[in-house]
């Protein structure tokens, strides 16, 4: 299983490095190359960015490469879960991108963390990754929050 991620500010990339997996485990989506087609199951780690001022791009525009990636080929069917990063200071926009992707593609959010994550976040995500790699299946349910999904795996 792979971990696919997107990082503009570097926070998500810093978190990825903390996981300590081999480099060939990761695939980075970039602004210039969002249309990567995956050939094996993966977990998507995506940040969310809030619009800070009228002169900056909207968060949706900034995140277009992630949406383009998910729309490429069979990527949406190979994605086994979404991990969300964000900043709780964004209030209602915290992990907004992951929520949008989850709703659009019916893929569960399996974990979320703030900024570049803590030691506990690293440990938890390693556990989620292992369980999903071993074949655990998660379902999206409107009645269950993604934290409940984490408890199930």
N, CA, C and O atoms as a GROMACS GRO file, in nm:
protein
  612
    1UNK      N    1   0.085  -0.117   0.000
    1UNK     CA    2   0.000   0.000   0.000
    1UNK      C    3   0.090   0.123   0.000
    1UNK      O    4   0.199   0.123   0.057
    2UNK      N    5   0.042   0.228  -0.066
    2UNK     CA    6   0.115   0.355  -0.074
    2UNK      C    7   0.048   0.461   0.012
    2UNK      O    8  -0.067   0.446   0.054
    3UNK      N    9   0.122   0.566   0.036
    3UNK     CA   10   0.068   0.686   0.098
    3UNK      C   11   0.088   0.800  -0.002
    3UNK      O   12   0.201   0.833  -0.038
    4UNK      N   13  -0.022   0.857  -0.046
    4UNK     CA   14  -0.018   0.969  -0.140
    4UNK      C   15  -0.048   1.094  -0.060
    4UNK      O   16  -0.138   1.096   0.024
    5UNK      N   17   0.028   1.201  -0.085
    5UNK     CA   18   0.008   1.323  -0.008
    5UNK      C   19   0.028   1.448  -0.093
    5UNK      O   20   0.086   1.444  -0.201
    6UNK      N   21  -0.023   1.559  -0.040
    6UNK     CA   22  -0.009   1.690  -0.102
    6UNK      C   23   0.037   1.786   0.006
    6UNK      O   24  -0.014   1.783   0.118
    7UNK      N   25   0.134   1.870  -0.027
    7UNK     CA   26   0.186   1.964   0.071
    7UNK      C   27   0.229   2.092   0.002
    7UNK      O   28   0.312   2.089  -0.090
    8UNK      N   29   0.175   2.204   0.045
    8UNK     CA   30   0.217   2.333  -0.011
    8UNK      C   31   0.312   2.403   0.085
    8UNK      O   32   0.417   2.452   0.044
    9UNK      N   33   0.276   2.408   0.212
    9UNK     CA   34   0.357   2.480   0.310
    9UNK      C   35   0.470   2.394   0.367
    9UNK      O   36   0.562   2.446   0.429
   10UNK      N   37   0.462   2.264   0.346
   10UNK     CA   38   0.564   2.174   0.398
   10UNK      C   39   0.523   2.101   0.525
   10UNK      O   40   0.592   2.008   0.567
   11UNK      N   41   0.412   2.140   0.587
   11UNK     CA   42   0.367   2.075   0.711
   11UNK      C   43   0.338   1.926   0.688
   11UNK      O   44   0.382   1.842   0.766
   12UNK      N   45   0.265   1.895   0.581
   12UNK     CA   46   0.231   1.755   0.553
   12UNK      C   47   0.357   1.677   0.519
   12UNK      O   48   0.372   1.562   0.561
   13UNK      N   49   0.446   1.737   0.443
   13UNK     CA   50   0.572   1.670   0.407
   13UNK      C   51   0.654   1.640   0.532
   13UNK      O   52   0.716   1.533   0.541
   14UNK      N   53   0.656   1.731   0.629
   14UNK     CA   54   0.728   1.707   0.755
   14UNK      C   55   0.666   1.589   0.830
   14UNK      O   56   0.737   1.506   0.887
   15UNK      N   57   0.535   1.582   0.829
   15UNK     CA   58   0.467   1.471   0.895
   15UNK      C   59   0.503   1.339   0.827
   15UNK      O   60   0.531   1.240   0.895
   16UNK      N   61   0.503   1.336   0.696
   16UNK     CA   62   0.538   1.216   0.620
   16UNK      C   63   0.675   1.164   0.661
   16UNK      O   64   0.693   1.044   0.682
   17UNK      N   65   0.771   1.254   0.674
   17UNK     CA   66   0.907   1.214   0.712
   17UNK      C   67   0.911   1.152   0.852
   17UNK      O   68   0.992   1.064   0.878
   18UNK      N   69   0.823   1.199   0.941
   18UNK     CA   70   0.819   1.145   1.077
   18UNK      C   71   0.774   0.998   1.080
   18UNK      O   72   0.807   0.926   1.174
   19UNK      N   73   0.701   0.955   0.977
   19UNK     CA   74   0.651   0.818   0.975
   19UNK      C   75   0.763   0.716   0.964
   19UNK      O   76   0.748   0.603   1.011
   20UNK      N   77   0.875   0.754   0.903
   20UNK     CA   78   0.991   0.666   0.896
   20UNK      C   79   0.979   0.552   0.797
   20UNK      O   80   1.059   0.458   0.802
   21UNK      N   81   0.881   0.556   0.708
   21UNK     CA   82   0.868   0.453   0.605
   21UNK      C   83   0.968   0.479   0.494
   21UNK      O   84   1.021   0.590   0.481
   22UNK      N   85   0.994   0.378   0.414
   22UNK     CA   86   1.087   0.395   0.301
   22UNK      C   87   1.027   0.493   0.199
   22UNK      O   88   0.906   0.506   0.187
   23UNK      N   89   1.116   0.561   0.128
   23UNK     CA   90   1.075   0.663   0.030
   23UNK      C   91   0.979   0.607  -0.075
   23UNK      O   92   0.892   0.680  -0.122
   24UNK      N   93   0.994   0.480  -0.111
   24UNK     CA   94   0.908   0.424  -0.216
   24UNK      C   95   0.764   0.399  -0.168
   24UNK      O   96   0.680   0.357  -0.247
   25UNK      N   97   0.736   0.424  -0.041
   25UNK     CA   98   0.601   0.413   0.013
   25UNK      C   99   0.518   0.535  -0.026
   25UNK      O  100   0.395   0.527  -0.033
   26UNK      N  101   0.584   0.647  -0.051
   26UNK     CA  102   0.516   0.775  -0.070
   26UNK      C  103   0.510   0.819  -0.215
   26UNK      O  104   0.601   0.794  -0.294
   27UNK      N  105   0.399   0.885  -0.248
   27UNK     CA  106   0.381   0.951  -0.377
   27UNK      C  107   0.332   1.091  -0.345
   27UNK      O  108   0.232   1.108  -0.275
   28UNK      N  109   0.402   1.193  -0.397
   28UNK     CA  110   0.360   1.331  -0.371
   28UNK      C  111   0.288   1.388  -0.492
   28UNK      O  112   0.338   1.385  -0.605
   29UNK      N  113   0.169   1.440  -0.467
   29UNK     CA  114   0.094   1.515  -0.568
   29UNK      C  115   0.153   1.655  -0.571
   29UNK      O  116   0.175   1.714  -0.465
   30UNK      N  117   0.180   1.708  -0.688
   30UNK     CA  118   0.230   1.845  -0.698
   30UNK      C  119   0.137   1.929  -0.784
   30UNK      O  120   0.054   1.877  -0.857
   31UNK      N  121   0.153   2.060  -0.774
   31UNK     CA  122   0.074   2.152  -0.856
   31UNK      C  123   0.093   2.122  -1.004
   31UNK      O  124  -0.002   2.127  -1.082
   32UNK      N  125   0.216   2.090  -1.043
   32UNK     CA  126   0.249   2.068  -1.184
   32UNK      C  127   0.216   1.927  -1.232
   32UNK      O  128   0.204   1.905  -1.353
   33UNK      N  129   0.200   1.833  -1.141
   33UNK     CA  130   0.178   1.695  -1.180
   33UNK      C  131   0.073   1.629  -1.092
   33UNK      O  132   0.104   1.542  -1.011
   34UNK      N  133  -0.054   1.672  -1.108
   34UNK     CA  134  -0.159   1.614  -1.025
   34UNK      C  135  -0.222   1.487  -1.083
   34UNK      O  136  -0.291   1.414  -1.011
   35UNK      N  137  -0.200   1.461  -1.211
   35UNK     CA  138  -0.271   1.351  -1.276
   35UNK      C  139  -0.194   1.219  -1.275
   35UNK      O  140  -0.182   1.151  -1.377
   36UNK      N  141  -0.144   1.185  -1.158
   36UNK     CA  142  -0.075   1.057  -1.136
   36UNK      C  143  -0.183   0.949  -1.129
   36UNK      O  144  -0.283   0.966  -1.059
   37UNK      N  145  -0.163   0.840  -1.200
   37UNK     CA  146  -0.259   0.730  -1.190
   37UNK      C  147  -0.197   0.618  -1.107
   37UNK      O  148  -0.091   0.566  -1.141
   38UNK      N  149  -0.263   0.584  -0.999
   38UNK     CA  150  -0.214   0.481  -0.909
   38UNK      C  151  -0.249   0.342  -0.962
   38UNK      O  152  -0.348   0.323  -1.033
   39UNK      N  153  -0.164   0.245  -0.927
   39UNK     CA  154  -0.185   0.107  -0.969
   39UNK      C  155  -0.206   0.015  -0.850
   39UNK      O  156  -0.224  -0.106  -0.867
   40UNK      N  157  -0.205   0.070  -0.730
   40UNK     CA  158  -0.225  -0.011  -0.610
   40UNK      C  159  -0.297   0.073  -0.504
   40UNK      O  160  -0.299   0.196  -0.513
   41UNK      N  161  -0.355   0.007  -0.405
   41UNK     CA  162  -0.428   0.080  -0.300
   41UNK      C  163  -0.338   0.181  -0.228
   41UNK      O  164  -0.217   0.165  -0.220
   42UNK      N  165  -0.403   0.286  -0.175
   42UNK     CA  166  -0.329   0.391  -0.106
   42UNK      C  167  -0.418   0.461  -0.004
   42UNK      O  168  -0.541   0.451  -0.006
   43UNK      N  169  -0.352   0.532   0.086
   43UNK     CA  170  -0.416   0.626   0.177
   43UNK      C  171  -0.378   0.764   0.127
   43UNK      O  172  -0.263   0.788   0.090
   44UNK      N  173  -0.472   0.855   0.126
   44UNK     CA  174  -0.447   0.994   0.084
   44UNK      C  175  -0.435   1.082   0.208
   44UNK      O  176  -0.522   1.082   0.294
   45UNK      N  177  -0.326   1.158   0.216
   45UNK     CA  178  -0.310   1.257   0.323
   45UNK      C  179  -0.322   1.394   0.258
   45UNK      O  180  -0.242   1.431   0.172
   46UNK      N  181  -0.421   1.469   0.302
   46UNK     CA  182  -0.445   1.599   0.241
   46UNK      C  183  -0.463   1.708   0.346
   46UNK      O  184  -0.534   1.689   0.444
   47UNK      N  185  -0.398   1.821   0.325
   47UNK     CA  186  -0.419   1.935   0.414
   47UNK      C  187  -0.541   2.014   0.368
   47UNK      O  188  -0.601   1.985   0.265
   48UNK      N  189  -0.577   2.113   0.445
   48UNK     CA  190  -0.677   2.212   0.407
   48UNK      C  191  -0.617   2.348   0.434
   48UNK      O  192  -0.543   2.367   0.531
   49UNK      N  193  -0.650   2.442   0.350
   49UNK     CA  194  -0.600   2.578   0.367
   49UNK      C  195  -0.718   2.673   0.365
   49UNK      O  196  -0.808   2.659   0.282
   50UNK      N  197  -0.719   2.769   0.454
   50UNK     CA  198  -0.826   2.867   0.461
   50UNK      C  199  -0.788   2.991   0.383
   50UNK      O  200  -0.670   3.023   0.369
   51UNK      N  201  -0.889   3.059   0.333
   51UNK     CA  202  -0.865   3.186   0.266
   51UNK      C  203  -0.839   3.291   0.374
   51UNK      O  204  -0.924   3.315   0.460
   52UNK      N  205  -0.722   3.352   0.369
   52UNK     CA  206  -0.683   3.447   0.473
   52UNK      C  207  -0.719   3.591   0.438
   52UNK      O  208  -0.745   3.672   0.528
   53UNK      N  209  -0.721   3.622   0.309
   53UNK     CA  210  -0.754   3.759   0.269
   53UNK      C  211  -0.809   3.757   0.127
   53UNK      O  212  -0.792   3.658   0.056
   54UNK      N  213  -0.874   3.865   0.086
   54UNK     CA  214  -0.930   3.869  -0.050
   54UNK      C  215  -0.823   3.860  -0.160
   54UNK      O  216  -0.857   3.833  -0.275
   55UNK      N  217  -0.698   3.884  -0.128
   55UNK     CA  218  -0.594   3.880  -0.231
   55UNK      C  219  -0.536   3.740  -0.251
   55UNK      O  220  -0.464   3.717  -0.348
   56UNK      N  221  -0.567   3.647  -0.162
   56UNK     CA  222  -0.517   3.511  -0.174
   56UNK      C  223  -0.619   3.423  -0.243
   56UNK      O  224  -0.739   3.450  -0.239
   57UNK      N  225  -0.570   3.314  -0.306
   57UNK     CA  226  -0.660   3.219  -0.369
   57UNK      C  227  -0.749   3.153  -0.265
   57UNK      O  228  -0.710   3.139  -0.149
   58UNK      N  229  -0.867   3.114  -0.307
   58UNK     CA  230  -0.956   3.038  -0.219
   58UNK      C  231  -0.895   2.902  -0.192
   58UNK      O  232  -0.820   2.849  -0.274
   59UNK      N  233  -0.928   2.846  -0.079
   59UNK     CA  234  -0.872   2.716  -0.043
   59UNK      C  235  -0.904   2.609  -0.148
   59UNK      O  236  -0.820   2.523  -0.175
   60UNK      N  237  -1.022   2.615  -0.208
   60UNK     CA  238  -1.058   2.516  -0.310
   60UNK      C  239  -0.964   2.524  -0.430
   60UNK      O  240  -0.922   2.422  -0.483
   61UNK      N  241  -0.930   2.645  -0.473
   61UNK     CA  242  -0.839   2.661  -0.586
   61UNK      C  243  -0.701   2.605  -0.553
   61UNK      O  244  -0.639   2.542  -0.638
   62UNK      N  245  -0.654   2.628  -0.432
   62UNK     CA  246  -0.524   2.579  -0.390
   62UNK      C  247  -0.523   2.426  -0.390
   62UNK      O  248  -0.420   2.365  -0.419
   63UNK      N  249  -0.634   2.365  -0.357
   63UNK     CA  250  -0.642   2.220  -0.344
   63UNK      C  251  -0.684   2.148  -0.472
   63UNK      O  252  -0.700   2.026  -0.472
   64UNK      N  253  -0.702   2.221  -0.582
   64UNK     CA  254  -0.743   2.158  -0.708
   64UNK      C  255  -0.657   2.038  -0.747
   64UNK      O  256  -0.713   1.940  -0.797
   65UNK      N  257  -0.524   2.040  -0.728
   65UNK     CA  258  -0.446   1.922  -0.766
   65UNK      C  259  -0.491   1.793  -0.696
   65UNK      O  260  -0.484   1.686  -0.756
   66UNK      N  261  -0.537   1.803  -0.574
   66UNK     CA  262  -0.583   1.684  -0.502
   66UNK      C  263  -0.712   1.632  -0.566
   66UNK      O  264  -0.729   1.511  -0.583
   67UNK      N  265  -0.803   1.722  -0.600
   67UNK     CA  266  -0.927   1.681  -0.665
   67UNK      C  267  -0.899   1.625  -0.805
   67UNK      O  268  -0.963   1.528  -0.846
   68UNK      N  269  -0.804   1.684  -0.877
   68UNK     CA  270  -0.765   1.631  -1.008
   68UNK      C  271  -0.706   1.491  -0.993
   68UNK      O  272  -0.736   1.401  -1.071
   69UNK      N  273  -0.621   1.473  -0.893
   69UNK     CA  274  -0.561   1.342  -0.868
   69UNK      C  275  -0.670   1.237  -0.843
   69UNK      O  276  -0.667   1.129  -0.902
   70UNK      N  277  -0.765   1.269  -0.758
   70UNK     CA  278  -0.869   1.172  -0.725
   70UNK      C  279  -0.958   1.140  -0.846
   70UNK      O  280  -1.013   1.030  -0.855
   71UNK      N  281  -0.972   1.234  -0.940
   71UNK     CA  282  -1.054   1.213  -1.058
   71UNK      C  283  -0.978   1.139  -1.168
   71UNK      O  284  -1.037   1.102  -1.270
   72UNK      N  285  -0.849   1.117  -1.150
   72UNK     CA  286  -0.767   1.051  -1.252
   72UNK      C  287  -0.785   0.900  -1.246
   72UNK      O  288  -0.775   0.839  -1.140
   73UNK      N  289  -0.811   0.841  -1.362
   73UNK     CA  290  -0.819   0.695  -1.374
   73UNK      C  291  -0.904   0.630  -1.267
   73UNK      O  292  -1.018   0.671  -1.243
   74UNK      N  293  -0.848   0.528  -1.202
   74UNK     CA  294  -0.920   0.452  -1.098
   74UNK      C  295  -0.879   0.493  -0.957
   74UNK      O  296  -0.905   0.421  -0.861
   75UNK      N  297  -0.815   0.608  -0.944
   75UNK     CA  298  -0.764   0.650  -0.812
   75UNK      C  299  -0.871   0.646  -0.704
   75UNK      O  300  -0.846   0.598  -0.593
   76UNK      N  301  -0.990   0.694  -0.734
   76UNK     CA  302  -1.095   0.698  -0.631
   76UNK      C  303  -1.132   0.559  -0.582
   76UNK      O  304  -1.173   0.543  -0.467
   77UNK      N  305  -1.116   0.458  -0.667
   77UNK     CA  306  -1.151   0.322  -0.623
   77UNK      C  307  -1.037   0.256  -0.546
   77UNK      O  308  -1.061   0.161  -0.472
   78UNK      N  309  -0.915   0.304  -0.563
   78UNK     CA  310  -0.799   0.248  -0.493
   78UNK      C  311  -0.772   0.315  -0.359
   78UNK      O  312  -0.694   0.264  -0.278
   79UNK      N  313  -0.835   0.430  -0.336
   79UNK     CA  314  -0.814   0.503  -0.210
   79UNK      C  315  -0.890   0.434  -0.098
   79UNK      O  316  -1.012   0.422  -0.102
   80UNK      N  317  -0.817   0.387   0.004
   80UNK     CA  318  -0.876   0.311   0.114
   80UNK      C  319  -0.913   0.398   0.233
   80UNK      O  320  -0.984   0.353   0.323
   81UNK      N  321  -0.866   0.522   0.235
   81UNK     CA  322  -0.898   0.612   0.344
   81UNK      C  323  -0.830   0.745   0.324
   81UNK      O  324  -0.730   0.756   0.253
   82UNK      N  325  -0.886   0.846   0.388
   82UNK     CA  326  -0.832   0.981   0.380
   82UNK      C  327  -0.784   1.022   0.519
   82UNK      O  328  -0.855   1.005   0.618
   83UNK      N  329  -0.664   1.075   0.524
   83UNK     CA  330  -0.609   1.132   0.646
   83UNK      C  331  -0.606   1.282   0.624
   83UNK      O  332  -0.555   1.330   0.522
   84UNK      N  333  -0.659   1.356   0.719
   84UNK     CA  334  -0.673   1.500   0.705
   84UNK      C  335  -0.579   1.575   0.797
   84UNK      O  336  -0.564   1.540   0.914
   85UNK      N  337  -0.516   1.678   0.743
   85UNK     CA  338  -0.438   1.767   0.829
   85UNK      C  339  -0.494   1.907   0.815
   85UNK      O  340  -0.554   1.942   0.713
   86UNK      N  341  -0.474   1.986   0.917
   86UNK     CA  342  -0.526   2.122   0.914
   86UNK      C  343  -0.485   2.199   1.036
   86UNK      O  344  -0.396   2.159   1.112
   87UNK      N  345  -0.551   2.309   1.053
   87UNK     CA  346  -0.525   2.399   1.164
   87UNK      C  347  -0.660   2.431   1.228
   87UNK      O  348  -0.748   2.486   1.162
   88UNK      N  349  -0.677   2.397   1.355
   88UNK     CA  350  -0.805   2.419   1.422
   88UNK      C  351  -0.843   2.567   1.429
   88UNK      O  352  -0.959   2.600   1.452
   89UNK      N  353  -0.747   2.655   1.410
   89UNK     CA  354  -0.779   2.798   1.405
   89UNK      C  355  -0.868   2.833   1.286
   89UNK      O  356  -0.928   2.940   1.283
   90UNK      N  357  -0.876   2.742   1.188
   90UNK     CA  358  -0.962   2.766   1.071
   90UNK      C  359  -1.109   2.735   1.102
   90UNK      O  360  -1.195   2.751   1.016
   91UNK      N  361  -1.136   2.691   1.223
   91UNK     CA  362  -1.272   2.663   1.271
   91UNK      C  363  -1.345   2.570   1.173
   91UNK      O  364  -1.305   2.455   1.156
   92UNK      N  365  -1.450   2.618   1.109
   92UNK     CA  366  -1.531   2.536   1.019
   92UNK      C  367  -1.458   2.486   0.897
   92UNK      O  368  -1.504   2.394   0.830
   93UNK      N  369  -1.344   2.545   0.866
   93UNK     CA  370  -1.266   2.500   0.751
   93UNK      C  371  -1.161   2.396   0.790
   93UNK      O  372  -1.087   2.348   0.704
   94UNK      N  373  -1.155   2.360   0.918
   94UNK     CA  374  -1.061   2.256   0.962
   94UNK      C  375  -1.092   2.128   0.888
   94UNK      O  376  -1.207   2.083   0.889
   95UNK      N  377  -0.996   2.070   0.825
   95UNK     CA  378  -1.001   1.948   0.743
   95UNK      C  379  -1.112   1.953   0.636
   95UNK      O  380  -1.167   1.850   0.599
   96UNK      N  381  -1.142   2.071   0.588
   96UNK     CA  382  -1.247   2.092   0.489
   96UNK      C  383  -1.225   2.009   0.363
   96UNK      O  384  -1.318   1.946   0.314
   97UNK      N  385  -1.104   2.008   0.311
   97UNK     CA  386  -1.075   1.934   0.188
   97UNK      C  387  -1.105   1.786   0.205
   97UNK      O  388  -1.167   1.725   0.118
   98UNK      N  389  -1.062   1.728   0.315
   98UNK     CA  390  -1.088   1.586   0.340
   98UNK      C  391  -1.238   1.559   0.350
   98UNK      O  392  -1.286   1.457   0.298
   99UNK      N  393  -1.311   1.646   0.413
   99UNK     CA  394  -1.456   1.630   0.423
   99UNK      C  395  -1.521   1.633   0.285
   99UNK      O  396  -1.610   1.553   0.256
  100UNK      N  397  -1.476   1.726   0.200
  100UNK     CA  398  -1.529   1.734   0.064
  100UNK      C  399  -1.499   1.608  -0.016
  100UNK      O  400  -1.587   1.553  -0.082
  101UNK      N  401  -1.374   1.561  -0.009
  101UNK     CA  402  -1.335   1.440  -0.081
  101UNK      C  403  -1.413   1.318  -0.029
  101UNK      O  404  -1.459   1.235  -0.107
  102UNK      N  405  -1.426   1.308   0.102
  102UNK     CA  406  -1.499   1.197   0.162
  102UNK      C  407  -1.643   1.194   0.114
  102UNK      O  408  -1.694   1.088   0.078
  103UNK      N  409  -1.708   1.308   0.112
  103UNK     CA  410  -1.847   1.316   0.067
  103UNK      C  411  -1.859   1.287  -0.082
  103UNK      O  412  -1.949   1.215  -0.124
  104UNK      N  413  -1.769   1.341  -0.162
  104UNK     CA  414  -1.775   1.326  -0.306
  104UNK      C  415  -1.750   1.182  -0.350
  104UNK      O  416  -1.817   1.132  -0.440
  105UNK      N  417  -1.654   1.116  -0.287
  105UNK     CA  418  -1.615   0.982  -0.332
  105UNK      C  419  -1.655   0.870  -0.236
  105UNK      O  420  -1.624   0.753  -0.262
  106UNK      N  421  -1.722   0.903  -0.126
  106UNK     CA  422  -1.763   0.804  -0.027
  106UNK      C  423  -1.644   0.723   0.024
  106UNK      O  424  -1.648   0.600   0.030
  107UNK      N  425  -1.539   0.795   0.062
  107UNK     CA  426  -1.418   0.736   0.119
  107UNK      C  427  -1.408   0.785   0.263
  107UNK      O  428  -1.420   0.906   0.286
  108UNK      N  429  -1.386   0.698   0.359
  108UNK     CA  430  -1.383   0.741   0.499
  108UNK      C  431  -1.260   0.825   0.534
  108UNK      O  432  -1.151   0.803   0.482
  109UNK      N  433  -1.281   0.920   0.622
  109UNK     CA  434  -1.169   0.991   0.685
  109UNK      C  435  -1.127   0.904   0.801
  109UNK      O  436  -1.205   0.882   0.895
  110UNK      N  437  -1.004   0.853   0.796
  110UNK     CA  438  -0.960   0.756   0.897
  110UNK      C  439  -0.882   0.819   1.011
  110UNK      O  440  -0.861   0.757   1.115
  111UNK      N  441  -0.837   0.944   0.989
  111UNK     CA  442  -0.762   1.011   1.095
  111UNK      C  443  -0.746   1.157   1.058
  111UNK      O  444  -0.748   1.193   0.940
  112UNK      N  445  -0.729   1.241   1.158
  112UNK     CA  446  -0.694   1.381   1.132
  112UNK      C  447  -0.591   1.426   1.234
  112UNK      O  448  -0.586   1.375   1.346
  113UNK      N  449  -0.509   1.521   1.193
  113UNK     CA  450  -0.408   1.577   1.283
  113UNK      C  451  -0.389   1.725   1.249
  113UNK      O  452  -0.424   1.772   1.141
  114UNK      N  453  -0.332   1.794   1.345
  114UNK     CA  454  -0.310   1.937   1.329
  114UNK      C  455  -0.165   1.965   1.291
  114UNK      O  456  -0.072   1.903   1.341
  115UNK      N  457  -0.150   2.061   1.200
  115UNK     CA  458  -0.018   2.109   1.155
  115UNK      C  459   0.069   1.994   1.103
  115UNK      O  460   0.030   1.927   1.007
  116UNK      N  461   0.186   1.970   1.164
  116UNK     CA  462   0.271   1.859   1.116
  116UNK      C  463   0.267   1.740   1.211
  116UNK      O  464   0.356   1.655   1.209
  117UNK      N  465   0.164   1.733   1.294
  117UNK     CA  466   0.139   1.616   1.376
  117UNK      C  467   0.230   1.600   1.497
  117UNK      O  468   0.336   1.662   1.506
  118UNK      N  469   0.186   1.517   1.589
  118UNK     CA  470   0.260   1.489   1.712
  118UNK      C  471   0.311   1.345   1.707
  118UNK      O  472   0.281   1.271   1.613
  119UNK      N  473   0.386   1.308   1.807
  119UNK     CA  474   0.433   1.170   1.819
  119UNK      C  475   0.314   1.074   1.826
  119UNK      O  476   0.317   0.966   1.767
  120UNK      N  477   0.209   1.113   1.898
  120UNK     CA  478   0.088   1.029   1.907
  120UNK      C  479   0.021   1.015   1.772
  120UNK      O  480  -0.029   0.907   1.738
  121UNK      N  481   0.020   1.121   1.693
  121UNK     CA  482  -0.039   1.115   1.558
  121UNK      C  483   0.039   1.017   1.470
  121UNK      O  484  -0.020   0.940   1.394
  122UNK      N  485   0.171   1.021   1.480
  122UNK     CA  486   0.255   0.931   1.402
  122UNK      C  487   0.223   0.786   1.439
  122UNK      O  488   0.205   0.702   1.351
  123UNK      N  489   0.217   0.759   1.567
  123UNK     CA  490   0.188   0.623   1.614
  123UNK      C  491   0.050   0.578   1.566
  123UNK      O  492   0.035   0.465   1.519
  124UNK      N  493  -0.047   0.664   1.578
  124UNK     CA  494  -0.184   0.630   1.537
  124UNK      C  495  -0.192   0.604   1.387
  124UNK      O  496  -0.256   0.508   1.344
  125UNK      N  497  -0.127   0.689   1.307
  125UNK     CA  498  -0.134   0.670   1.163
  125UNK      C  499  -0.060   0.543   1.120
  125UNK      O  500  -0.103   0.476   1.026
  126UNK      N  501   0.049   0.511   1.185
  126UNK     CA  502   0.119   0.385   1.154
  126UNK      C  503   0.026   0.266   1.179
  126UNK      O  504   0.024   0.171   1.101
  127UNK      N  505  -0.052   0.272   1.285
  127UNK     CA  506  -0.146   0.165   1.317
  127UNK      C  507  -0.256   0.157   1.210
  127UNK      O  508  -0.289   0.048   1.163
  128UNK      N  509  -0.311   0.271   1.172
  128UNK     CA  510  -0.414   0.275   1.068
  128UNK      C  511  -0.359   0.219   0.938
  128UNK      O  512  -0.424   0.138   0.872
  129UNK      N  513  -0.239   0.262   0.901
  129UNK     CA  514  -0.176   0.217   0.777
  129UNK      C  515  -0.158   0.065   0.778
  129UNK      O  516  -0.187  -0.002   0.679
  130UNK      N  517  -0.110   0.012   0.889
  130UNK     CA  518  -0.089  -0.133   0.899
  130UNK      C  519  -0.221  -0.208   0.887
  130UNK      O  520  -0.229  -0.306   0.814
  131UNK      N  521  -0.322  -0.162   0.957
  131UNK     CA  522  -0.452  -0.229   0.954
  131UNK      C  523  -0.512  -0.228   0.813
  131UNK      O  524  -0.564  -0.329   0.767
  132UNK      N  525  -0.503  -0.113   0.746
  132UNK     CA  526  -0.556  -0.105   0.610
  132UNK      C  527  -0.472  -0.189   0.513
  132UNK      O  528  -0.525  -0.253   0.423
  133UNK      N  529  -0.341  -0.188   0.533
  133UNK     CA  530  -0.252  -0.271   0.449
  133UNK      C  531  -0.283  -0.419   0.466
  133UNK      O  532  -0.269  -0.497   0.372
  134UNK      N  533  -0.325  -0.458   0.587
  134UNK     CA  534  -0.358  -0.597   0.616
  134UNK      C  535  -0.499  -0.636   0.571
  134UNK      O  536  -0.542  -0.750   0.589
  135UNK      N  537  -0.571  -0.540   0.511
  135UNK     CA  538  -0.701  -0.572   0.453
  135UNK      C  539  -0.823  -0.522   0.526
  135UNK      O  540  -0.935  -0.553   0.486
  136UNK      N  541  -0.807  -0.445   0.633
  136UNK     CA  542  -0.924  -0.390   0.702
  136UNK      C  543  -1.003  -0.303   0.605
  136UNK      O  544  -0.944  -0.233   0.522
  137UNK      N  545  -1.134  -0.308   0.615
  137UNK     CA  546  -1.220  -0.228   0.528
  137UNK      C  547  -1.300  -0.132   0.615
  137UNK      O  548  -1.349  -0.168   0.722
  138UNK      N  549  -1.314  -0.010   0.566
  138UNK     CA  550  -1.391   0.090   0.638
  138UNK      C  551  -1.503   0.139   0.549
  138UNK      O  552  -1.488   0.144   0.426
  139UNK      N  553  -1.614   0.173   0.608
  139UNK     CA  554  -1.727   0.224   0.533
  139UNK      C  555  -1.758   0.366   0.577
  139UNK      O  556  -1.734   0.402   0.692
  140UNK      N  557  -1.810   0.447   0.485
  140UNK     CA  558  -1.853   0.582   0.518
  140UNK      C  559  -1.997   0.573   0.567
  140UNK      O  560  -2.081   0.513   0.500
  141UNK      N  561  -2.024   0.632   0.680
  141UNK     CA  562  -2.158   0.632   0.735
  141UNK      C  563  -2.191   0.772   0.782
  141UNK      O  564  -2.112   0.834   0.854
  142UNK      N  565  -2.305   0.822   0.742
  142UNK     CA  566  -2.343   0.957   0.785
  142UNK      C  567  -2.365   0.962   0.936
  142UNK      O  568  -2.356   1.070   0.995
  143UNK      N  569  -2.393   0.850   0.998
  143UNK     CA  570  -2.422   0.847   1.141
  143UNK      C  571  -2.297   0.833   1.226
  143UNK      O  572  -2.302   0.852   1.348
  144UNK      N  573  -2.183   0.799   1.163
  144UNK     CA  574  -2.061   0.778   1.240
  144UNK      C  575  -1.956   0.880   1.202
  144UNK      O  576  -1.939   0.912   1.084
  145UNK      N  577  -1.888   0.930   1.299
  145UNK     CA  578  -1.779   1.022   1.273
  145UNK      C  579  -1.654   0.942   1.241
  145UNK      O  580  -1.644   0.824   1.275
  146UNK      N  581  -1.558   1.006   1.175
  146UNK     CA  582  -1.436   0.936   1.134
  146UNK      C  583  -1.357   0.886   1.254
  146UNK      O  584  -1.283   0.789   1.240
  147UNK      N  585  -1.369   0.948   1.369
  147UNK     CA  586  -1.298   0.899   1.488
  147UNK      C  587  -1.350   0.760   1.525
  147UNK      O  588  -1.274   0.675   1.572
  148UNK      N  589  -1.480   0.738   1.505
  148UNK     CA  590  -1.536   0.607   1.532
  148UNK      C  591  -1.477   0.505   1.435
  148UNK      O  592  -1.453   0.390   1.474
  149UNK      N  593  -1.454   0.544   1.311
  149UNK     CA  594  -1.392   0.453   1.215
  149UNK      C  595  -1.255   0.410   1.266
  149UNK      O  596  -1.219   0.293   1.255
  150UNK      N  597  -1.182   0.503   1.321
  150UNK     CA  598  -1.047   0.471   1.372
  150UNK      C  599  -1.056   0.368   1.484
  150UNK      O  600  -0.974   0.277   1.493
  151UNK      N  601  -1.156   0.384   1.570
  151UNK     CA  602  -1.171   0.290   1.680
  151UNK      C  603  -1.205   0.149   1.630
  151UNK      O  604  -1.174   0.051   1.697
  152UNK      N  605  -1.269   0.140   1.514
  152UNK     CA  606  -1.311   0.010   1.463
  152UNK      C  607  -1.197  -0.068   1.402
  152UNK      O  608  -1.205  -0.191   1.393
  153UNK      N  609  -1.091  -0.001   1.359
  153UNK     CA  610  -0.985  -0.074   1.288
  153UNK      C  611  -0.872  -0.113   1.380
  153UNK      O  612  -0.775  -0.175   1.336
   0.00000   0.00000   0.00000
